[in-house]
CSV table of C-alpha atoms in Angstrom, one decimal:
chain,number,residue,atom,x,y,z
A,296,UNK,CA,-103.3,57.4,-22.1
A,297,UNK,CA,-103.0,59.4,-25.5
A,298,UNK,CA,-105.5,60.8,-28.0
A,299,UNK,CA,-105.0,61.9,-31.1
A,300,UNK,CA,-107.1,65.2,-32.3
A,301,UNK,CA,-106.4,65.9,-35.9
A,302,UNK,CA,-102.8,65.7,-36.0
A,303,UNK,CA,-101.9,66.5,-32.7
A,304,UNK,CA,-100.9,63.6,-30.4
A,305,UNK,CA,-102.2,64.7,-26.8
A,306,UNK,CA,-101.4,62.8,-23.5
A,307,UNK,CA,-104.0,62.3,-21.3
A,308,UNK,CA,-103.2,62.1,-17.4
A,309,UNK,CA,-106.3,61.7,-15.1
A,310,UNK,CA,-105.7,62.8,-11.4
A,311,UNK,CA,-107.9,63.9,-8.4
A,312,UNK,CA,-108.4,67.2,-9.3
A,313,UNK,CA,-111.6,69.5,-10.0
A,314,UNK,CA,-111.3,70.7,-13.5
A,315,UNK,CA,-109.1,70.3,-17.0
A,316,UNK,CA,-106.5,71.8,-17.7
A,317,UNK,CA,-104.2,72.0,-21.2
A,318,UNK,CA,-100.7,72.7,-21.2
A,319,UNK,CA,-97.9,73.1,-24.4
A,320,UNK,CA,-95.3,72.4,-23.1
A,321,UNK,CA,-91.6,73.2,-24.2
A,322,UNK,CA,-89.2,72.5,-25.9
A,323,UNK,CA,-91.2,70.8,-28.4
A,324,UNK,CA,-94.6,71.9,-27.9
A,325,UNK,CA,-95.7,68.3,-26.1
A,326,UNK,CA,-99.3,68.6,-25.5
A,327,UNK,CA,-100.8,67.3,-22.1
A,328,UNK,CA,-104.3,67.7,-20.8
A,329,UNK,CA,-104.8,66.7,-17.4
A,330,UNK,CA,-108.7,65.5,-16.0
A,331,UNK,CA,-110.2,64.8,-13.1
A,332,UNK,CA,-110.4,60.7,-13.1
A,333,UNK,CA,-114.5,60.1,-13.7
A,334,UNK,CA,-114.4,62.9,-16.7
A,335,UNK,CA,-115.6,60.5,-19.7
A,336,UNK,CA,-112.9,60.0,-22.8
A,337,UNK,CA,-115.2,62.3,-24.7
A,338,UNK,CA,-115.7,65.0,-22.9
A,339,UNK,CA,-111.6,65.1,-22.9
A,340,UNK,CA,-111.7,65.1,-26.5
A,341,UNK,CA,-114.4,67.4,-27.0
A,342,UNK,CA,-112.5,69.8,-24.5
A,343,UNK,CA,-108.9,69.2,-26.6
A,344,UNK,CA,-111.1,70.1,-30.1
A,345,UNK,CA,-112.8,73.2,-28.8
A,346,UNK,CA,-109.2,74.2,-27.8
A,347,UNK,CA,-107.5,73.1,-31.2
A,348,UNK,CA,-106.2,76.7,-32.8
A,349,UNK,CA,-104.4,77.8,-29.5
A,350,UNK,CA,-102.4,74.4,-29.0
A,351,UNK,CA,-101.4,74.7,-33.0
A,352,UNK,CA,-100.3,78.3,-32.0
A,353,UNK,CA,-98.6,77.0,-29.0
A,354,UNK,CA,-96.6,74.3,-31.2
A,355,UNK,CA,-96.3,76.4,-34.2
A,356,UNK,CA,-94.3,79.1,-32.0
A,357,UNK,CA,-91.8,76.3,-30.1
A,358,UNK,CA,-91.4,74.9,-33.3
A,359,UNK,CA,-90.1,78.5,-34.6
A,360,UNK,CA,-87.2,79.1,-31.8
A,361,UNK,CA,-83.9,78.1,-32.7
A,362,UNK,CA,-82.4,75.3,-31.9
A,363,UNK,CA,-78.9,75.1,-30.2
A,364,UNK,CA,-76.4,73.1,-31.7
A,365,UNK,CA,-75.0,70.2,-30.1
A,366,UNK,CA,-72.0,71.1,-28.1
A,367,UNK,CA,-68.6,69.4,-28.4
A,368,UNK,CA,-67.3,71.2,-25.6
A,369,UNK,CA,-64.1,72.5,-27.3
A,370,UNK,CA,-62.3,75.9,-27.3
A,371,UNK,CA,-64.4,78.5,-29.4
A,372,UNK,CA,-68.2,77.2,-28.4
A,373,UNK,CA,-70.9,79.8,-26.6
A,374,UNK,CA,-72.4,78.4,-23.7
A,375,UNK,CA,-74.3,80.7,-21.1
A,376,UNK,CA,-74.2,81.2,-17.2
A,377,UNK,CA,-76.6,83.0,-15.4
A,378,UNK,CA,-78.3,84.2,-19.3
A,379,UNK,CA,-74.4,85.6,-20.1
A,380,UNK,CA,-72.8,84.1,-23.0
A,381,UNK,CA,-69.5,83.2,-22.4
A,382,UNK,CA,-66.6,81.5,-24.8
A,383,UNK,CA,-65.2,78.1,-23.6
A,384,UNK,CA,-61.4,77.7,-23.2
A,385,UNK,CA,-60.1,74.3,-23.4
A,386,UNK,CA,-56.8,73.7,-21.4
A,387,UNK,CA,-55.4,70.3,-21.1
A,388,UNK,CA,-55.2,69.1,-17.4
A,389,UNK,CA,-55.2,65.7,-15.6
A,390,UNK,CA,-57.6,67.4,-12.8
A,391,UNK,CA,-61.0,68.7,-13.9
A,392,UNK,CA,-61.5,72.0,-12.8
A,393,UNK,CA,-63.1,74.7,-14.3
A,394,UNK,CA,-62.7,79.0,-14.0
A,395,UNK,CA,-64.3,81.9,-14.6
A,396,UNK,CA,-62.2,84.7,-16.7
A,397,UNK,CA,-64.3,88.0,-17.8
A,398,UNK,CA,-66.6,86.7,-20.6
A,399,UNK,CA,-64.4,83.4,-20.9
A,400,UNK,CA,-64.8,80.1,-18.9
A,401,UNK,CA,-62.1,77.9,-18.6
A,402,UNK,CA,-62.1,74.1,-18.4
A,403,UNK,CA,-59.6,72.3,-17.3
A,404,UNK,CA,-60.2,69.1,-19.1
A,405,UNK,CA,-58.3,65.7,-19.4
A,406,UNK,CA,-56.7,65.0,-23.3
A,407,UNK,CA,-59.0,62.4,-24.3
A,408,UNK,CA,-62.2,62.6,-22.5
A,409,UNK,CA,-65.3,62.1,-24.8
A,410,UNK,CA,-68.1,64.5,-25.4
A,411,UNK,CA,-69.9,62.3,-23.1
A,412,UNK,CA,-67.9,62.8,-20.2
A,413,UNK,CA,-67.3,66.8,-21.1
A,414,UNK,CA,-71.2,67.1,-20.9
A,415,UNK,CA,-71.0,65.2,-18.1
A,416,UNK,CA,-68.2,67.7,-16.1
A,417,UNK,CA,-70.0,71.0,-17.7
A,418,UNK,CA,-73.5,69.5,-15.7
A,419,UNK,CA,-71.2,69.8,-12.8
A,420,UNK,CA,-70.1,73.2,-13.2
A,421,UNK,CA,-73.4,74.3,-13.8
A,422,UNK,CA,-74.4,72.4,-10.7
A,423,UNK,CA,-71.8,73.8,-8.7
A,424,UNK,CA,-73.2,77.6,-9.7
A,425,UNK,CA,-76.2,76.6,-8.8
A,426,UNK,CA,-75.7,75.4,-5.9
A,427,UNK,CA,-73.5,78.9,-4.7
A,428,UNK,CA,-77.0,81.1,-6.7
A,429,UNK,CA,-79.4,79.1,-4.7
A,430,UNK,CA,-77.8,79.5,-1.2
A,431,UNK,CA,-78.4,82.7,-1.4
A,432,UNK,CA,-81.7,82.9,-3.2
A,433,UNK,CA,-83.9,80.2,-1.3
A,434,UNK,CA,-83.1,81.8,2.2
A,435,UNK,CA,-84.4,85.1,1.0
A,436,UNK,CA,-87.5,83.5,-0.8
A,437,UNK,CA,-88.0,81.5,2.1
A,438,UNK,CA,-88.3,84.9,4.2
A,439,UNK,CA,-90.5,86.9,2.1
A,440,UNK,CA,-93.3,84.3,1.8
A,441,UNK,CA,-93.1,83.1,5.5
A,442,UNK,CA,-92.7,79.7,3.6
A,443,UNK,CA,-89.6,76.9,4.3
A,444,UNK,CA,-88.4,73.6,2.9
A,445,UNK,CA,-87.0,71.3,4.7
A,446,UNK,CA,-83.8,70.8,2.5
A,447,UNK,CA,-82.8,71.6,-1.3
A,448,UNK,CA,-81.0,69.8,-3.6
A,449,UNK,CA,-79.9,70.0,-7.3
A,450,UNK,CA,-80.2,67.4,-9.7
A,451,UNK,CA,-80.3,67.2,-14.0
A,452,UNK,CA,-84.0,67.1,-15.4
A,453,UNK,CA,-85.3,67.4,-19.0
A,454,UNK,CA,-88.6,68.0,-18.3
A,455,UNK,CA,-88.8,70.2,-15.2
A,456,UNK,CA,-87.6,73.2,-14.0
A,457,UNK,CA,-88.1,71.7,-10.4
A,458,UNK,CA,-90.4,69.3,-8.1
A,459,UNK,CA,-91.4,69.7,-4.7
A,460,UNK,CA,-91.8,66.7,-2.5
A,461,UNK,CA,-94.7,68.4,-0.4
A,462,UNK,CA,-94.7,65.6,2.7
A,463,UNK,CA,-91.3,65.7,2.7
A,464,UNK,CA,-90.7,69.4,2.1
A,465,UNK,CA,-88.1,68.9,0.3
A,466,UNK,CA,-87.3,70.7,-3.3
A,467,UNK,CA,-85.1,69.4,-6.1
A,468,UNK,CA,-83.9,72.6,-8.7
A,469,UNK,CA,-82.6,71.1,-12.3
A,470,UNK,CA,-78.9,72.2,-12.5
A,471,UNK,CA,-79.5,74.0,-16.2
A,472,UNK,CA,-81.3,76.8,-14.4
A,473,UNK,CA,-77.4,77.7,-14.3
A,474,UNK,CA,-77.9,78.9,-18.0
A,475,UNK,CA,-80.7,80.8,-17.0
A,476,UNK,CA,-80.9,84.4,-15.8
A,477,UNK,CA,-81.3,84.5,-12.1
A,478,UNK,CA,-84.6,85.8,-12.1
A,479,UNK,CA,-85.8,82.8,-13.5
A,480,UNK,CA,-83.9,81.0,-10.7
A,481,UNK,CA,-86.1,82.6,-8.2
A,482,UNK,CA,-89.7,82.4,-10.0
A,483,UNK,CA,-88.8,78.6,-9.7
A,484,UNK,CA,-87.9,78.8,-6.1
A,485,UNK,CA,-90.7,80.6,-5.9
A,486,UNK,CA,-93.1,77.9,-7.5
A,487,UNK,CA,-92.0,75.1,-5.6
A,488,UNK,CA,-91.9,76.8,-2.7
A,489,UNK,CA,-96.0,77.6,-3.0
A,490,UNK,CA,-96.4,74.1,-3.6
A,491,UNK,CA,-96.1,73.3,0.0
A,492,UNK,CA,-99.3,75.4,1.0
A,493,UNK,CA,-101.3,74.4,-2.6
A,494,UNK,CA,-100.2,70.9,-4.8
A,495,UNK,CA,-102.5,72.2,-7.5
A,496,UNK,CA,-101.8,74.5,-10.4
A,497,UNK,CA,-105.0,76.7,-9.2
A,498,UNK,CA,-106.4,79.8,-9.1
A,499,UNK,CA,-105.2,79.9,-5.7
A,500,UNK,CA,-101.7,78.9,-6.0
A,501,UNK,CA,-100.7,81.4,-9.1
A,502,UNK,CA,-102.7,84.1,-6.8
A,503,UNK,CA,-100.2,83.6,-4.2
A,504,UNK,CA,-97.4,83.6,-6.4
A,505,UNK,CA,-98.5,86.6,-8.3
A,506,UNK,CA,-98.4,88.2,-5.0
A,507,UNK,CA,-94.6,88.0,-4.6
A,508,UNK,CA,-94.0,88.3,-8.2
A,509,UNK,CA,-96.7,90.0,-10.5
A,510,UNK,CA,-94.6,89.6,-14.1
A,511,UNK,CA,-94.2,86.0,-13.2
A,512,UNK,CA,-95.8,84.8,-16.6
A,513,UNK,CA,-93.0,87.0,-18.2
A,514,UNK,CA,-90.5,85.6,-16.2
A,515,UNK,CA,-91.5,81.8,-17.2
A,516,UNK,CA,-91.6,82.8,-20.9
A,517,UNK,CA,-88.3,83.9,-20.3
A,518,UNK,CA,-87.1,80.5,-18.5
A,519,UNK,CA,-89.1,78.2,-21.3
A,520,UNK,CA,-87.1,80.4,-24.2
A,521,UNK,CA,-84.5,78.3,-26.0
A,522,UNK,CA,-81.1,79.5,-25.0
């Protein structure tokens, strides 16, 4: 369902929960409000209007971060590991690989791939360091909040940092947290790992996560920041 409140399109997603919340949500500044399921239309709207100058503020200031340019995946580019820039080397190679040289990566690339399938290979390298990162990072989560998972694995999403699968314990981390810096690595480990003792975004659940991390709203401003 979607509204429209002066000129900001808002979707609506009705759930079993106990009260609305609004959420901005990056990179765009997409604006979702989410209800309990018998709260009338109106009373959505009329909570979206009374709420109107902070969601502008919201859009106004993802609208105002730069925008990276579209990467060819050729020698010269920036990309970033771990929130470190680093300049791409492009050396031709009939086996993919990829290696890490002081502030230089080097890919190992075939002649003619496309920028599709470059994209495709530089997902995997950030997978791969994720993958080496969270081995070491979930473990130690795990132990400070007396909380587990089942199993972890790493997939690419454009909407989420990460998703927890609460019956099945299971947690999924999106692969471009590679380009983050590792902090932000472990406030989502973090997240998703609360998730198995609260589903809600709660009072409760950012108490127990301000508990093992009390600048965690710093930390996410930093993860939703535009490389």
């Amino acid at each position: 369902m979607q509204i429209q409140v002066a000129e900001v399109p808002i979707e609506v997603q009705k759930k079993r929960i106990k009260n609305m919340h609004l959420y901005v949500k990056p990179p765009y500044g997409r604006v979702v409000i989410s209800a309990p399921l018998r709260v009338p239309d109106k009373a959505i709207e009329l909570f979206a209007r009374s709420n109107l100058s902070w969601v502008r503020r919201q859009i106004k200031r993802f609208q105002a971060q730069p925008r990276a340019a579209a990467r060819q995946y050729v020698s010269g580019e920036t990309v970033y590991l771990w929130g470190e820039a680093y300049g791409t080397v492009v050396i031709e190679s009939v086996k993919p690989a990829y290696k890490i040289m002081g502030d230089k990566i080097l890919l190992y690339l075939p002649k003619k791939s496309s920028m599709e399938w470059r994209e495709k290979f530089m997902r995997e390298v950030y997978r791969a360091e994720l993958i080496k990162k969270a081995a070491v990072l979930m473990p130690k989560w795990e132990q400070l909040t007396g909380l587990k998972a089942n199993e972890w694995r790493t997939k690419y999403m454009k909407t989420r940092w990460g998703t927890c699968n609460i019956v099945a314990k299971r947690i999924w981390l999106n692969v471009q947290l590679a380009e983050k810096p590792p902090v932000c690595l472990e406030y989502v480990i973090l997240h998703e790992l609360t998730h198995l003792i609260e589903k809600h975004h709660n009072a409760r659940f950012y108490g127990y996560v301000a508990k093992f991390m009390p600048d965690w709203q710093e930390i996410r401003m930093r993860l939703n920041n535009l490389t």
